XYZ file of N, CA, C and O in Angstrom:
700
model
N 0.709 -1.247 -0.008
C -0.100 -0.064 -0.099
C 1.000 1.213 0.017
O 1.918 1.399 0.878
N 0.461 2.380 -0.782
C 1.244 3.675 -1.009
C 0.554 4.552 -0.321
O -0.550 4.577 -0.434
N 1.246 5.820 -0.256
C 0.450 6.891 0.237
C 1.287 8.072 0.382
O 2.586 7.959 0.202
N 0.747 9.351 -0.194
C 1.598 10.251 -0.219
C 1.425 11.282 0.832
O 0.028 11.609 1.222
N 2.399 12.102 1.237
C 2.023 13.108 2.219
C 3.143 14.346 2.087
O 4.366 14.314 1.714
N 2.295 15.773 1.854
C 2.925 16.826 1.638
C 2.128 17.830 1.942
O 0.845 17.723 2.454
N 2.806 19.049 2.395
C 2.054 20.428 2.562
C 2.138 21.257 1.362
O 3.350 22.059 1.353
N 0.986 21.395 0.405
C 1.334 22.074 -0.588
C 2.352 21.950 -1.277
O 2.999 22.759 -1.827
N 2.867 20.809 -1.651
C 3.993 20.278 -2.277
C 5.083 20.057 -1.767
O 6.511 19.736 -2.225
N 5.464 20.705 -0.427
C 6.884 20.905 0.578
C 6.940 19.697 1.216
O 6.012 19.192 1.609
N 8.010 19.598 1.421
C 8.447 18.217 2.171
C 7.743 16.919 1.677
O 7.276 16.310 2.370
N 7.509 16.735 0.177
C 6.877 15.870 -0.476
C 7.377 14.310 -0.168
O 8.258 14.338 -0.365
N 6.601 13.207 0.458
C 7.436 11.993 0.609
C 6.137 10.838 0.421
O 4.835 11.642 0.056
N 6.419 10.131 0.269
C 5.636 8.922 0.091
C 6.082 7.496 0.947
O 7.056 7.550 1.367
N 5.163 6.642 1.141
C 5.778 5.543 1.999
C 4.643 4.422 1.070
O 3.663 4.694 0.784
N 5.650 3.250 1.383
C 4.703 1.922 0.960
C 5.190 0.837 2.104
O 5.890 0.694 2.965
N 4.046 0.198 2.850
C 3.823 -0.814 3.584
C 3.458 -2.034 2.769
O 2.663 -2.073 1.949
N 3.525 -2.858 3.527
C 3.636 -4.348 3.156
C 2.976 -5.340 4.138
O 3.294 -5.124 5.276
N 2.297 -6.268 3.424
C 1.532 -7.150 4.556
C 1.692 -8.477 3.996
O 0.980 -8.830 2.682
N 1.537 -9.419 4.605
C 1.272 -10.704 4.063
C 0.279 -11.860 5.044
O 0.413 -11.772 6.297
N -0.670 -11.904 4.468
C -1.602 -13.047 5.005
C -2.315 -11.940 6.319
O -2.657 -12.673 7.520
N -2.421 -10.864 6.030
C -2.738 -9.840 7.188
C -2.011 -9.346 8.399
O -2.408 -8.177 9.057
N -0.696 -9.675 8.082
C 0.348 -9.298 8.980
C 1.306 -8.403 8.618
O 1.927 -8.911 7.364
N 1.613 -6.948 8.955
C 2.654 -6.157 8.595
C 3.775 -6.821 8.824
O 4.299 -7.275 9.291
N 4.663 -6.404 7.537
C 5.833 -6.948 7.332
C 6.799 -5.800 7.606
O 6.847 -5.156 6.467
N 7.079 -5.293 8.516
C 7.789 -3.636 8.624
C 9.165 -3.827 7.946
O 9.501 -2.715 7.707
N 9.850 -4.803 7.781
C 10.886 -4.794 7.652
C 10.905 -4.465 5.784
O 12.057 -4.556 5.127
N 9.804 -4.704 5.278
C 9.465 -4.531 4.120
C 8.956 -2.690 3.741
O 8.893 -2.880 2.659
N 8.813 -2.420 4.642
C 8.532 -0.984 4.330
C 9.641 -0.057 4.172
O 10.533 -0.331 4.044
N 9.148 0.993 2.895
C 9.863 1.934 2.271
C 9.383 3.108 2.424
O 8.225 3.638 2.420
N 10.403 4.226 2.508
C 10.171 5.794 2.622
C 10.693 6.424 1.073
O 11.686 6.026 1.087
N 10.006 7.514 0.720
C 10.586 7.958 -0.578
C 10.297 9.565 -0.496
O 9.344 9.675 0.259
N 11.478 9.916 -0.615
C 11.315 11.530 -0.808
C 10.804 11.780 -2.082
O 11.590 11.470 -3.119
N 9.976 12.629 -2.533
C 9.794 12.645 -4.136
C 10.787 13.846 -4.586
O 10.952 14.872 -4.074
N 11.219 13.318 -5.819
C 12.290 13.855 -6.235
C 11.723 14.732 -7.424
O 12.382 15.807 -7.994
N 10.983 14.483 -8.202
C 10.820 14.846 -9.661
C 9.540 15.940 -9.758
O 9.341 16.336 -11.010
N 8.801 15.845 -8.798
C 7.617 16.594 -8.937
C 7.600 18.047 -8.232
O 7.595 17.807 -7.094
N 6.949 19.325 -8.701
C 6.894 20.143 -8.020
C 5.422 20.591 -7.729
O 4.763 20.085 -8.563
N 5.367 20.985 -6.832
C 3.935 21.507 -6.317
C 3.230 20.239 -5.627
O 3.746 19.034 -5.532
N 1.911 20.804 -5.496
C 0.933 19.367 -4.857
C 0.439 18.777 -6.255
O -0.739 18.877 -6.671
N 0.862 17.439 -6.485
C 0.242 16.778 -7.463
C 0.522 15.542 -6.846
O 1.427 14.743 -7.616
N -0.734 15.072 -6.688
C -0.647 13.665 -5.719
C -0.416 12.734 -6.775
O 0.432 11.440 -6.539
N -1.054 12.465 -7.923
C -1.251 11.392 -8.723
C 0.558 11.392 -9.813
O 0.898 10.254 -9.516
N 0.834 12.445 -9.868
C 2.428 12.489 -10.467
C 3.280 11.842 -9.497
O 4.278 11.305 -9.559
N 2.854 12.655 -8.084
C 4.109 11.757 -6.972
C 3.624 10.360 -6.613
O 4.451 9.606 -6.742
N 2.730 9.938 -7.052
C 2.360 8.291 -6.884
C 2.971 7.793 -8.207
O 3.159 6.685 -8.077
N 2.851 8.226 -9.344
C 3.859 7.741 -10.425
C 5.125 7.524 -10.214
O 5.733 6.558 -10.533
N 5.604 8.483 -9.416
C 6.941 8.571 -9.440
C 7.448 7.765 -8.413
O 8.297 6.638 -8.875
N 6.870 7.273 -7.479
C 7.160 6.344 -6.318
C 6.924 4.855 -6.934
O 7.484 4.210 -6.761
N 5.311 4.762 -7.600
C 5.417 3.355 -8.322
C 6.388 3.174 -9.266
O 7.217 2.256 -9.264
N 6.876 4.024 -10.278
C 7.889 3.922 -11.104
C 9.139 3.439 -10.472
O 9.969 2.447 -10.630
N 9.737 4.159 -9.294
C 11.080 4.010 -8.794
C 10.850 2.477 -8.084
O 12.002 1.841 -8.175
N 9.909 2.150 -7.284
C 9.901 0.981 -6.564
C 9.986 -0.174 -7.333
O 10.439 -1.071 -7.289
N 8.697 -0.045 -8.636
C 8.934 -1.371 -9.343
C 9.998 -1.436 -10.308
O 10.314 -2.260 -10.757
N 10.410 -0.445 -10.941
C 11.356 -0.441 -11.524
C 12.528 -0.982 -11.024
O 13.809 -1.774 -11.458
N 12.846 -0.613 -9.630
C 14.070 -1.051 -8.962
C 13.587 -2.787 -8.792
O 14.647 -3.367 -8.898
N 12.773 -3.236 -8.626
C 12.150 -4.272 -8.221
C 12.586 -5.383 -9.772
O 13.019 -6.475 -9.415
N 12.213 -4.745 -10.575
C 12.639 -5.455 -12.041
C 13.804 -5.441 -11.900
O 14.331 -6.608 -12.739
N 14.710 -4.313 -11.922
C 16.161 -4.140 -12.402
C 16.839 -5.516 -11.157
O 18.122 -5.907 -11.704
N 16.370 -5.449 -10.212
C 17.072 -6.452 -9.119
C 16.532 -7.745 -9.483
O 17.002 -9.010 -8.271
N 15.749 -8.374 -10.179
C 14.789 -9.261 -10.441
C 14.165 -9.847 -9.472
O 14.323 -11.214 -8.927
N 13.565 -8.877 -8.651
C 12.976 -9.411 -7.332
C 11.425 -9.880 -7.555
O 10.968 -9.279 -8.767
N 10.797 -10.239 -6.546
C 9.454 -10.821 -6.434
C 8.407 -9.271 -6.586
O 8.859 -8.752 -5.681
N 7.337 -9.623 -7.350
C 6.198 -8.508 -7.164
C 5.410 -9.047 -6.245
O 5.275 -10.333 -5.746
N 4.846 -7.936 -5.808
C 3.528 -8.555 -4.473
C 2.558 -8.860 -5.506
O 2.338 -8.813 -6.871
N 1.383 -9.410 -4.844
C 0.334 -10.085 -5.282
C -0.556 -9.113 -5.927
O -1.572 -9.132 -6.796
N -0.240 -7.826 -5.360
C -1.593 -6.512 -5.276
C -0.836 -5.259 -4.657
O -0.075 -5.245 -3.890
N -1.277 -4.283 -5.617
C -0.787 -2.676 -5.135
C -2.230 -2.288 -4.756
O -3.384 -1.980 -5.510
N -2.319 -1.428 -3.280
C -3.071 -0.565 -3.086
C -2.508 0.999 -2.850
O -1.512 0.941 -2.350
N -3.501 1.825 -3.717
C -2.722 3.142 -3.416
C -3.917 4.022 -2.804
O -5.201 3.571 -2.765
N -3.429 5.030 -1.738
C -4.223 5.673 -1.378
C -4.855 6.993 -2.146
O -4.095 7.583 -2.684
N -6.133 6.710 -2.534
C -6.483 7.940 -3.229
C -7.751 7.243 -4.065
O -7.710 6.060 -4.415
N -8.160 7.922 -4.989
C -9.084 7.563 -6.029
C -8.634 7.250 -7.432
O -7.301 6.803 -7.264
N -9.440 7.594 -8.249
C -9.315 7.144 -9.339
C -8.200 7.581 -10.129
O -7.212 6.970 -11.011
N -7.645 8.714 -9.946
C -6.454 9.720 -10.678
C -5.335 8.947 -10.114
O -4.432 8.395 -10.686
N -5.339 8.681 -8.883
C -3.954 7.994 -8.113
C -3.672 6.334 -8.592
O -3.018 6.124 -9.041
N -5.063 5.964 -9.180
C -5.077 4.644 -9.391
C -4.652 4.643 -10.975
O -3.537 3.645 -11.491
N -4.991 5.413 -11.674
C -4.704 5.513 -13.253
C -3.227 5.935 -13.415
O -2.467 5.435 -13.986
N -2.601 6.796 -12.346
C -1.089 6.797 -12.430
C -0.114 5.641 -11.973
O 0.687 5.509 -12.782
N -0.804 5.011 -11.080
C -0.056 3.868 -10.668
C 0.024 2.729 -11.778
O 1.079 2.145 -12.108
N -1.374 2.726 -12.450
C -1.383 1.424 -13.377
C -0.532 2.033 -14.685
O -0.236 1.252 -15.494
N -0.613 3.116 -14.924
C 0.053 3.468 -16.191
C 1.769 3.555 -15.933
O 2.145 3.006 -16.935
N 2.032 3.180 -14.994
C 3.493 3.578 -14.611
C 4.029 2.089 -14.619
O 4.724 1.339 -14.942
N 2.787 1.088 -14.192
C 3.318 -0.318 -14.096
C 3.151 -0.683 -15.304
O 4.088 -1.632 -16.134
N 2.197 -0.198 -16.994
C 2.181 -0.513 -17.888
C 3.443 -0.195 -18.287
O 3.971 -1.154 -19.345
N 3.645 0.697 -18.311
C 5.482 0.988 -18.872
C 6.344 0.450 -18.522
O 7.235 0.061 -19.273
N 6.217 -0.174 -17.373
C 7.528 -0.951 -16.866
C 6.795 -2.469 -17.292
O 7.865 -3.213 -16.769
N 6.101 -2.757 -18.166
C 5.133 -4.164 -18.871
C 5.313 -4.740 -17.604
O 5.366 -6.050 -17.600
N 4.494 -4.279 -16.501
C 3.845 -4.987 -15.572
C 2.485 -5.028 -15.749
O 1.986 -4.140 -15.031
N 2.033 -5.931 -16.708
C 0.745 -6.026 -16.945
C -0.294 -6.828 -16.027
O -1.495 -6.254 -16.277
N 0.325 -7.534 -15.288
C -0.596 -8.607 -14.404
C -0.862 -8.052 -12.944
O -1.046 -9.078 -12.505
N -0.377 -7.019 -12.628
C -0.022 -6.603 -11.215
C -1.446 -6.318 -11.037
O -1.574 -5.005 -11.255
N -2.428 -6.473 -10.315
C -3.793 -5.944 -9.819
C -3.501 -4.416 -8.692
O -2.761 -4.711 -8.017
N -4.019 -3.507 -9.435
C -4.143 -2.228 -8.747
C -5.498 -1.876 -8.127
O -6.137 -1.981 -8.875
N -5.376 -1.347 -6.879
C -6.559 -0.873 -6.417
C -6.246 0.509 -5.827
O -5.598 0.783 -5.431
N -7.642 1.255 -5.701
C -7.313 2.567 -5.153
C -8.677 2.769 -3.917
O -9.629 2.148 -4.192
N -8.118 3.285 -2.762
C -9.166 3.237 -1.893
C -9.220 4.755 -1.347
O -8.195 5.290 -0.824
N -10.099 5.432 -1.605
C -10.570 6.852 -1.587
C -11.365 7.016 -0.092
O -12.036 6.453 0.357
N -10.628 7.817 0.433
C -11.093 8.261 2.004
C -12.297 8.645 2.590
O -13.001 8.247 3.244
N -13.074 9.339 1.450
C -14.234 10.299 1.733
C -15.173 9.355 1.974
O -15.691 9.321 3.387
N -15.348 8.384 1.116
C -16.794 7.480 1.128
C -16.108 6.051 1.461
O -17.119 5.153 0.524
N -14.752 5.938 1.814
C -14.231 4.468 1.432
C -14.464 3.554 0.309
O -14.983 2.656 0.532
N -14.742 4.384 -0.899
C -14.626 4.093 -1.997
C -13.612 3.111 -2.472
O -12.317 3.761 -2.687
N -13.697 2.036 -3.396
C -12.616 1.099 -3.681
C -12.606 1.102 -5.102
O -13.900 1.016 -5.944
N -11.794 1.745 -6.002
C -11.770 1.611 -7.287
C -10.724 0.523 -7.910
O -9.658 0.063 -7.235
N -11.240 -0.025 -8.893
C -10.413 -0.926 -9.634
C -9.954 -0.735 -10.587
O -10.700 0.210 -11.411
N -9.233 -1.278 -11.301
C -8.431 -0.754 -12.596
C -9.444 -0.772 -13.878
O -10.540 -1.487 -13.840
N -9.449 -0.209 -14.658
C -10.355 0.328 -15.903
C -11.518 0.163 -15.810
O -12.364 0.041 -16.867
N -12.056 0.650 -14.396
C -13.219 0.686 -14.029
C -13.522 2.143 -13.346
O -12.907 2.315 -12.307
N -14.223 3.116 -13.958
C -14.120 4.270 -13.190
C -15.366 4.399 -12.228
O -15.826 5.080 -11.310
N -16.118 3.034 -11.853
C -17.588 3.112 -11.040
C -16.710 2.621 -9.636
O -16.166 1.485 -9.616
N -16.963 3.114 -8.570
C -16.414 2.760 -7.193
C -17.165 1.579 -6.917
O -18.466 1.403 -6.850
N -16.641 0.699 -6.061
C -17.133 -0.235 -5.541
C -17.142 0.011 -3.862
O -16.291 0.409 -3.217
N -18.634 -0.024 -3.365
C -18.888 0.238 -2.184
C -19.268 -1.042 -1.436
O -20.058 -1.338 -1.477
N -18.270 -1.127 -0.525
C -18.493 -2.409 0.524
C -19.084 -1.939 1.820
O -18.947 -0.607 2.140
N -20.163 -3.077 2.496
C -20.593 -2.666 3.702
C -19.492 -2.120 4.567
O -18.250 -2.360 4.576
N -19.544 -1.068 5.596
C -18.934 -0.554 6.840
C -18.164 -1.716 7.469
O -17.355 -1.717 8.009
N -19.095 -2.923 7.618
C -18.551 -3.965 8.682
C -17.591 -5.177 7.576
O -17.417 -6.130 8.143
N -17.568 -4.942 6.571
C -16.981 -5.981 5.526
C -15.460 -6.180 6.095
O -14.524 -5.256 6.008
N -15.383 -7.122 6.082
C -13.930 -7.764 6.652
C -12.786 -7.260 5.506
O -11.787 -7.009 5.661
N -13.189 -7.383 4.221
C -12.402 -7.131 3.208
C -12.109 -5.844 3.111
O -11.062 -5.096 2.986
N -13.173 -4.843 3.437
C -13.059 -3.531 3.466
C -12.045 -3.186 4.687
O -10.956 -2.316 4.371
N -12.187 -3.729 5.894
C -11.280 -3.474 6.932
C -10.014 -3.917 6.738
O -9.074 -2.859 7.337
N -9.830 -4.559 6.029
C -8.252 -4.846 5.512
C -7.633 -4.157 4.597
O -6.288 -3.569 5.016
N -8.470 -3.883 3.794
C -7.859 -2.363 3.170
C -7.803 -1.234 3.641
O -6.665 -0.434 3.533
N -8.941 -0.871 4.486
C -8.384 0.304 5.532
C -7.481 0.196 6.313
O -6.182 1.184 6.537
N -7.158 -1.051 7.002
C -6.090 -1.135 7.892
C -4.826 -1.202 7.085
O -3.609 -0.396 7.482
N -4.541 -1.408 5.816
C -3.138 -0.791 5.193
C -3.143 0.380 4.590
O -2.291 1.132 4.834
N -4.322 0.904 4.171
C -4.186 2.245 3.722
C -3.808 3.307 4.824
O -3.062 3.948 5.000
N -4.592 2.835 6.106
C -4.258 3.637 7.282
C -2.793 3.626 7.769
O -2.129 4.712 8.457
N -2.066 2.417 7.894
C -0.935 2.101 8.019
C 0.086 2.797 6.947
O 1.141 3.396 7.681
N -0.263 2.889 5.847
C 0.696 3.308 4.925
C 0.637 5.039 5.396
O 1.685 5.835 5.150
N -0.512 5.450 5.534
C -0.974 6.826 5.889
C 0.067 7.370 7.209
O 0.878 8.096 7.182
N -0.178 6.403 8.122
C 0.502 6.715 9.431
C 2.087 6.923 9.222
O 2.905 7.792 9.519
N 2.494 5.858 8.437
C 3.978 5.934 8.241
C 4.553 7.206 7.215
O 5.527 7.565 7.425
N 3.819 7.491 6.546
C 4.039 8.571 5.416
C 4.310 10.255 6.206
O 4.774 10.766 6.154
N 3.020 9.995 7.070
C 2.920 11.105 7.968
C 4.526 11.388 8.924
O 4.591 12.384 9.120
N 4.439 10.519 9.627
C 5.805 10.010 10.355
C 6.997 10.553 9.699
O 7.832 11.435 10.162
N 6.868 10.174 8.663
C 8.075 10.451 7.593
C 8.237 11.977 7.428
O 9.344 12.748 7.624
N 6.932 12.397 7.059
C 6.711 13.811 6.489
C 6.980 14.788 7.914
O 7.763 15.854 7.652
N 6.643 14.185 9.355
C 6.650 15.091 10.314
C 8.235 15.137 10.488
O 8.773 16.284 11.129
N 8.820 14.109 10.510
C 10.117 14.082 11.042
C 11.119 14.984 9.990
O 12.127 15.660 10.428
N 11.015 15.011 8.747
C 11.438 15.971 7.831
C 11.505 17.351 8.174
O 12.286 18.482 8.300
N 10.177 17.673 8.574
C 9.809 19.378 8.818
C 10.459 19.341 10.105
O 11.107 20.674 10.273
N 10.296 18.424 10.976
C 11.122 18.848 12.444
C 12.327 18.922 12.440
O 13.061 19.946 12.783
N 13.031 18.833 11.239
C 14.553 18.765 11.244
C 14.884 19.868 10.584
O 15.413 20.522 11.004
N 14.045 20.141 9.542
C 14.259 21.595 9.149
C 13.936 22.513 10.026
O 14.906 23.521 10.167
N 13.132 22.709 10.955
C 12.971 23.353 11.904
C 14.126 23.537 12.888
O 14.348 24.763 13.182
N 14.781 22.739 12.724
C 15.995 22.378 14.014
C 17.012 23.330 13.489
O 18.107 23.472 14.245
N 17.413 23.342 11.959
C 18.148 23.830 11.349
C 18.221 25.219 11.414
O 17.276 25.993 11.517
N 19.735 25.858 11.334
C 19.521 27.537 11.386
C 21.119 27.961 10.928
O 21.815 26.833 10.450
N 20.908 29.043 10.974
C 22.479 29.606 9.991
C 23.411 29.047 10.882
O 24.714 29.021 10.397
N 23.356 28.948 12.118
C 24.701 28.360 12.713
C 25.221 27.245 12.607
O 26.281 26.842 12.520
N 24.777 26.224 11.683
C 24.827 24.683 11.514
C 25.570 24.926 10.367
O 26.632 24.219 9.851
N 26.029 26.201 9.456
C 27.186 26.206 8.476
C 28.587 27.035 9.060
O 29.288 27.171 7.865
N 28.431 26.913 10.088
C 29.954 27.793 10.698
C 30.778 26.690 11.289
O 30.131 25.900 12.143
N 32.004 26.596 10.823
C 32.794 25.639 11.336
C 33.174 25.669 12.821
O 33.270 26.900 13.060
N 33.384 24.742 13.219
C 33.463 24.866 14.956
C 32.374 24.740 15.955
O 32.663 24.954 16.773
N 30.947 25.082 15.290
C 29.834 24.990 16.159
C 29.093 23.601 15.635
O 28.488 23.520 14.910
N 29.151 23.293 16.945
C 28.344 21.641 16.735
C 27.256 21.806 17.584
O 26.718 22.780 17.920
N 26.386 20.876 18.003
C 25.148 20.709 18.121
C 25.264 21.512 19.818
O 24.235 22.087 20.197
N 26.099 21.177 20.595
C 26.276 21.516 21.776
C 26.361 22.824 21.978
O 25.586 23.682 22.752
N 27.339 23.638 20.950
C 27.769 24.836 21.316
C 26.700 25.729 20.574
O 25.734 26.757 20.764
N 26.007 25.002 19.640
C 24.671 25.688 18.802
C 23.522 25.889 20.037
O 23.163 26.834 20.155
N 23.473 24.748 20.690
C 22.153 24.836 21.621
C 22.428 25.852 22.841
O 21.593 26.488 23.260
N 24.134 25.966 23.128
C 24.552 26.802 24.428
C 24.068 28.434 24.123
O 23.656 29.156 24.736
N 24.510 28.727 22.387
C 24.336 29.715 22.086
C 22.794 30.021 21.836
O 22.508 31.272 22.300
N 21.937 29.608 21.489
C 20.552 29.838 21.202
C 19.724 30.213 22.658
O 19.200 30.849 22.987
N 20.512 29.231 23.762
C 19.678 29.307 25.151
C 20.447 30.931 25.468
O 19.739 31.092 26.505
N 21.611 31.066 25.229
C 22.143 32.285 25.806
C 21.600 33.459 25.224
O 20.899 34.797 25.838
N 21.429 33.786 23.864
C 20.787 34.595 23.144
C 19.524 34.379 22.890
O 18.930 35.468 22.331
N 18.654 33.396 22.758
C 17.560 33.430 22.314
C 17.006 33.021 21.028
O 16.052 32.461 20.686
N 17.980 33.542 20.092
C 17.792 33.247 18.791
C 19.370 33.650 17.936
O 20.072 34.281 18.591
N 18.978 33.196 16.497
C 20.053 33.380 15.941
C 20.412 34.929 15.288
O 21.622 35.529 15.654
N 19.537 35.787 15.615
C 19.564 36.899 15.405
C 20.505 37.844 16.518
O 21.154 38.331 16.790
């Protein structure tokens, strides 16, 4: 399952989580910084991540998953499918799960599937989507926090973390 996280295109990241037989496989989770998309374009970001992930699996001749789930609706689904087709991965099923009404979009069909709220199948998809969302948000928050902690003092030779902290405590700010 893949998810995108950004604030108006800044600190744009994606996550991929993996599950086998309903059990999270955290050693297979991956994080991605978005490298090629400017601004807030979730389908383009999803395409980039799908291209990078599955291009790498192909080049390393590694096993593909049984299914791909993208967080989002028809636009994210079509972006993922296009990239997989370009990589000549035509037999890997892709589905999109849109948050608003928990609509499930299947390939090459613009009509969403709506499962009952208590459906075990829907619960599995929601759990995967929510875990991808949590993992992406955590990475996004980490990058933002790291950037906030950076200052002009970081570029001065001889000033390390301890000296920086002492200076900021003494003077209150870089100014």
